[in-house]
CSV table of C-alpha atoms and ligand atoms in Angstrom, one decimal:
chain,number,residue,atom,x,y,z
A,1,MET,CA,0.0,0.0,0.0
A,2,SER,CA,1.2,3.5,-0.8
A,3,GLU,CA,2.0,6.1,1.9
A,4,THR,CA,-0.8,8.1,3.3
A,5,GLN,CA,-0.8,11.5,1.5
A,6,ILE,CA,-1.5,14.5,3.7
A,7,LEU,CA,-2.2,18.0,2.5
A,8,VAL,CA,-1.2,20.6,5.0
A,9,VAL,CA,-2.9,24.0,4.5
A,10,GLU,CA,-1.0,26.6,6.4
A,11,ASP,CA,-0.1,30.2,5.6
A,12,GLU,CA,2.7,30.6,8.2
A,13,PRO,CA,5.8,29.2,6.3
A,14,SER,CA,7.8,28.3,9.5
A,15,LEU,CA,4.8,26.4,11.0
A,16,ALA,CA,4.1,24.6,7.7
A,17,GLU,CA,7.7,23.6,7.5
A,18,VAL,CA,8.0,22.1,11.0
A,19,VAL,CA,4.6,20.3,10.6
A,20,SER,CA,5.6,18.8,7.3
A,21,LEU,CA,9.0,17.8,8.7
A,22,TYR,CA,7.4,15.9,11.6
A,23,LEU,CA,4.8,14.3,9.4
A,24,LYS,CA,7.4,13.1,6.9
A,25,ARG,CA,9.5,11.7,9.7
A,26,ALA,CA,6.5,9.8,10.8
A,27,GLY,CA,6.3,8.2,7.3
A,28,PHE,CA,3.6,10.3,5.7
A,29,GLU,CA,3.8,11.9,2.3
A,30,VAL,CA,3.2,15.7,2.6
A,31,GLN,CA,2.1,18.4,0.3
A,32,VAL,CA,1.8,22.0,1.6
A,33,ALA,CA,-0.6,24.7,0.4
A,34,SER,CA,0.0,28.2,1.7
A,35,SER,CA,-3.4,29.7,1.0
A,36,GLY,CA,-7.0,28.6,0.8
A,37,GLY,CA,-7.0,29.3,-3.0
A,38,GLN,CA,-3.9,27.1,-3.5
A,39,ALA,CA,-5.5,24.4,-1.4
A,40,MET,CA,-8.7,24.5,-3.5
A,41,SER,CA,-6.9,24.2,-6.7
A,42,ILE,CA,-5.0,21.1,-5.4
A,43,LEU,CA,-8.2,19.6,-3.9
A,44,GLU,CA,-10.3,20.1,-7.1
A,45,LYS,CA,-7.8,18.0,-9.0
A,46,ARG,CA,-7.4,15.3,-6.4
A,47,ILE,CA,-8.4,14.7,-2.8
A,48,PRO,CA,-5.6,13.3,-0.7
A,49,ASP,CA,-5.9,10.8,2.2
A,50,PHE,CA,-5.8,13.4,4.9
A,51,VAL,CA,-6.1,17.1,5.2
A,52,ILE,CA,-4.7,19.4,8.0
A,53,LEU,CA,-6.3,22.7,7.7
A,54,ASP,CA,-5.6,26.1,9.3
A,55,VAL,CA,-8.8,28.0,9.9
A,56,MET,CA,-7.5,31.5,9.2
A,57,LEU,CA,-6.2,31.5,5.7
A,58,PRO,CA,-5.8,34.0,2.8
A,59,GLU,CA,-8.4,33.8,0.0
A,60,VAL,CA,-10.6,30.9,1.2
A,61,ASP,CA,-10.9,30.2,4.9
A,62,GLY,CA,-10.4,26.7,6.5
A,63,LEU,CA,-14.1,26.3,7.4
A,64,SER,CA,-15.3,26.9,3.9
A,65,ILE,CA,-12.8,24.3,2.7
A,66,THR,CA,-14.0,21.9,5.3
A,67,ARG,CA,-17.6,22.4,4.1
A,68,TRP,CA,-16.5,21.9,0.5
A,69,LEU,CA,-14.6,18.8,1.4
A,70,ARG,CA,-17.5,17.3,3.2
A,71,ASP,CA,-19.8,17.8,0.2
A,72,HIS,CA,-17.3,15.9,-1.9
A,73,SER,CA,-15.6,13.2,0.2
A,74,ASP,CA,-15.1,11.7,3.6
A,75,VAL,CA,-11.4,12.5,3.8
A,76,PRO,CA,-10.3,12.8,7.4
A,77,ILE,CA,-9.7,16.5,8.4
A,78,ILE,CA,-7.9,18.0,11.4
A,79,VAL,CA,-8.6,21.7,11.8
A,80,VAL,CA,-5.9,24.0,13.3
A,81,THR,CA,-7.1,27.1,15.0
A,82,ALA,CA,-5.3,30.1,16.6
A,83,ARG,CA,-8.4,31.2,18.4
A,84,ARG,CA,-9.5,29.6,21.5
A,85,GLU,CA,-13.1,30.5,21.2
A,86,GLU,CA,-15.2,27.5,21.4
A,87,VAL,CA,-17.2,28.6,18.4
A,88,ASP,CA,-14.3,27.9,16.0
A,89,ARG,CA,-13.7,24.4,17.3
A,90,ILE,CA,-17.4,23.5,17.4
A,91,ALA,CA,-18.0,25.0,14.0
A,92,GLY,CA,-15.1,23.0,12.6
A,93,LEU,CA,-16.3,19.8,14.1
A,94,GLU,CA,-20.0,20.3,13.3
A,95,MET,CA,-19.0,21.0,9.7
A,96,GLY,CA,-17.4,17.6,9.7
A,97,ALA,CA,-13.7,18.0,10.8
A,98,ASP,CA,-12.6,14.9,12.6
A,99,ASP,CA,-10.5,16.7,15.2
A,100,TYR,CA,-8.9,20.0,16.0
A,101,VAL,CA,-5.7,21.4,17.5
A,102,VAL,CA,-5.2,24.9,19.0
A,103,LYS,CA,-2.1,26.9,18.3
A,104,PRO,CA,0.5,26.8,19.7
A,105,PHE,CA,0.6,23.0,19.6
A,106,SER,CA,3.5,20.5,19.5
A,107,PRO,CA,4.1,18.9,16.1
A,108,GLN,CA,4.5,15.6,17.9
A,109,GLU,CA,1.0,16.0,19.3
A,110,LEU,CA,-0.4,16.7,15.9
A,111,VAL,CA,1.2,13.6,14.5
A,112,SER,CA,-0.4,11.6,17.3
A,113,ARG,CA,-3.8,13.1,16.5
A,114,VAL,CA,-3.3,12.2,12.8
A,115,ARG,CA,-2.6,8.6,13.7
A,116,ALA,CA,-5.6,8.5,16.1
A,117,VAL,CA,-7.9,9.8,13.4
A,118,LEU,CA,-6.6,7.3,10.9
A,119,ARG,CA,-7.1,4.5,13.3
A,120,ARG,CA,-10.7,5.6,13.9
A,121,VAL,CA,-11.4,6.1,10.2
A,122,GLY,CA,-9.8,2.8,9.4
A,123,ARG,CA,-12.1,1.0,11.8
A,124,ASP,CA,-15.1,2.8,10.4
A,125,GLN,CA,-14.3,1.8,6.9
A,126,LEU,CA,-13.9,-1.9,7.8
A,127,GLY,CA,-17.7,-2.0,8.2
A,128,ALA,CA,-18.7,-0.3,5.0
A,129,GLU,CA,-22.1,0.3,6.6
A,130,SER,CA,-20.8,3.4,8.3
A,131,GLY,CA,-20.1,6.7,6.7
A,132,LYS,CA,-22.3,9.4,5.4
A,133,ALA,CA,-24.2,9.4,2.1
A,134,LEU,CA,-22.4,10.9,-0.9
A,135,THR,CA,-24.3,13.1,-3.3
A,136,PHE,CA,-23.2,14.1,-6.7
A,137,ASP,CA,-25.3,15.7,-9.5
A,138,SER,CA,-27.4,12.8,-10.5
A,139,ILE,CA,-25.9,10.1,-8.2
A,140,GLN,CA,-26.6,9.3,-4.5
A,141,ILE,CA,-24.7,6.7,-2.6
A,142,ASP,CA,-25.8,5.8,0.9
A,143,PRO,CA,-23.4,3.4,2.6
A,144,ARG,CA,-25.7,2.8,5.6
A,145,THR,CA,-28.6,1.4,3.5
A,146,ARG,CA,-26.3,0.5,0.5
A,147,VAL,CA,-28.8,2.1,-1.8
A,148,VAL,CA,-27.5,3.8,-5.0
A,149,MET,CA,-29.8,6.2,-6.8
A,150,VAL,CA,-29.1,7.5,-10.3
A,151,ASN,CA,-31.5,10.2,-11.6
A,152,GLU,CA,-33.8,9.4,-8.7
A,153,SER,CA,-34.2,5.7,-9.5
A,154,GLN,CA,-32.6,3.0,-7.5
A,155,VAL,CA,-29.8,0.9,-9.1
A,156,GLU,CA,-29.4,-2.7,-8.1
A,157,LEU,CA,-25.8,-3.5,-7.3
A,158,THR,CA,-24.1,-6.6,-6.0
A,159,ALA,CA,-22.1,-6.3,-2.7
A,160,LYS,CA,-18.8,-5.9,-4.5
A,161,GLU,CA,-20.1,-3.5,-7.1
A,162,PHE,CA,-21.3,-1.3,-4.3
A,163,ASP,CA,-18.1,-1.6,-2.3
A,164,MET,CA,-16.0,-0.6,-5.4
A,165,LEU,CA,-18.3,2.3,-6.3
A,166,HIS,CA,-18.3,3.5,-2.7
A,167,LEU,CA,-14.5,3.4,-2.5
A,168,LEU,CA,-14.0,5.2,-5.8
A,169,ALA,CA,-16.7,7.8,-5.0
A,170,ARG,CA,-15.3,8.5,-1.5
A,171,HIS,CA,-12.1,9.7,-3.3
A,172,PRO,CA,-13.3,11.6,-6.3
A,173,LYS,CA,-10.7,12.0,-9.1
A,174,GLN,CA,-8.3,9.8,-7.3
A,175,VAL,CA,-6.9,7.0,-9.5
A,176,PHE,CA,-6.9,3.5,-8.1
A,177,THR,CA,-4.9,0.8,-9.6
A,178,ARG,CA,-6.4,-2.7,-10.2
A,179,ASP,CA,-4.2,-4.0,-7.3
A,180,GLN,CA,-5.4,-1.3,-5.0
A,181,LEU,CA,-9.0,-2.1,-5.8
A,182,LEU,CA,-8.4,-5.8,-5.3
A,183,GLU,CA,-6.8,-5.1,-2.0
A,184,ARG,CA,-9.5,-2.7,-0.7
A,185,VAL,CA,-12.6,-4.3,-2.1
A,186,TRP,CA,-11.7,-8.0,-2.2
A,187,GLY,CA,-9.3,-7.9,0.7
A,188,GLY,CA,-6.3,-8.6,-1.6
A,189,ALA,CA,-7.3,-12.3,-1.9
A,190,GLU,CA,-4.6,-13.7,-4.1
A,191,TYR,CA,-6.8,-16.2,-5.9
A,192,ILE,CA,-9.0,-13.4,-7.4
A,193,ASP,CA,-8.4,-12.8,-11.1
A,194,PRO,CA,-7.3,-9.2,-11.7
A,195,GLY,CA,-9.8,-9.2,-14.6
A,196,THR,CA,-12.5,-9.2,-11.9
A,197,VAL,CA,-12.0,-5.5,-11.5
A,198,THR,CA,-12.5,-4.9,-15.2
A,199,VAL,CA,-15.7,-7.0,-15.1
A,200,HIS,CA,-17.1,-5.1,-12.1
A,201,VAL,CA,-16.3,-1.7,-13.7
A,202,ARG,CA,-18.1,-2.8,-16.9
A,203,ARG,CA,-21.2,-3.9,-15.0
A,204,LEU,CA,-21.2,-0.7,-12.9
A,205,ARG,CA,-21.1,1.3,-16.1
A,206,GLU,CA,-23.9,-0.7,-17.6
A,207,LYS,CA,-26.0,0.0,-14.6
A,208,MET,CA,-25.1,3.6,-13.9
A,209,GLU,CA,-24.0,5.3,-17.0
A,210,SER,CA,-26.4,6.7,-19.6
A,211,ASP,CA,-24.0,5.6,-22.3
A,212,PRO,CA,-21.7,2.8,-20.9
A,213,SER,CA,-19.4,3.1,-23.9
A,214,LYS,CA,-18.8,6.8,-23.1
A,215,PRO,CA,-18.7,6.7,-19.3
A,216,LYS,CA,-18.9,10.1,-17.5
A,217,HIS,CA,-18.3,8.9,-13.9
A,218,LEU,CA,-16.4,5.6,-14.0
A,219,ILE,CA,-13.4,6.6,-15.9
A,220,THR,CA,-10.5,4.4,-17.1
A,221,VAL,CA,-7.1,6.0,-16.7
A,222,TRP,CA,-5.2,4.1,-19.4
A,223,GLY,CA,-2.2,2.1,-18.1
A,224,VAL,CA,-3.1,3.0,-14.5
A,225,GLY,CA,-6.5,2.1,-13.3
A,226,TYR,CA,-9.9,3.8,-12.6
A,227,LYS,CA,-11.3,6.8,-11.0
A,228,PHE,CA,-14.7,8.3,-10.2
A,229,GLU,CA,-15.4,11.7,-11.8
A,230,PRO,CA,-18.3,13.5,-10.0
B,301,CA,CA1,-3.3,31.2,9.4
């Protein structure tokens, strides 16, 4: 499995530097955005595995980014705030952040919080029942009921078709290789034919795409794998 990729959104260069240093030392892959605008242009291309988000940012503030992220994915988020007012913390958590830290904080403490959130999220994802419903233009995916609606009519999916769709849709625009999909949907069972993934993608397209030969959502990235385009 590849490293967990963390986007650190922080406009104070020295803090961004020390945080990314500690995260890298802890084995994470780190990308830094120094403004809300820069963060959004990164996130619109690809949502990473984890986001650490300062609240007070130039251009787009951290809470707006949290809200946007929650509309588009269930990526774990830790909000960093300089203000001790409860309102910031609560607003961040109510908007869907997984945890928060108050400045000044020790970088080691932040690393521990990241690990704790990843453990919690990992547990949640083991039972795919949990998690919030994802809504895109014409598609709704509810992991609790395992119901998928396309243009307001329900689509019948097998268990594995659902698991694969839910995995891809939780990470819009992120490309998954066949091996990653086998690992995460089928538990990496070695006796599974890699062609299984191709077959499942084709069936999903037949059930969900208005023109399965020209898919708009379940996209093949040639030579790499598949991604979900919202
Ligand atoms: Ca700031």
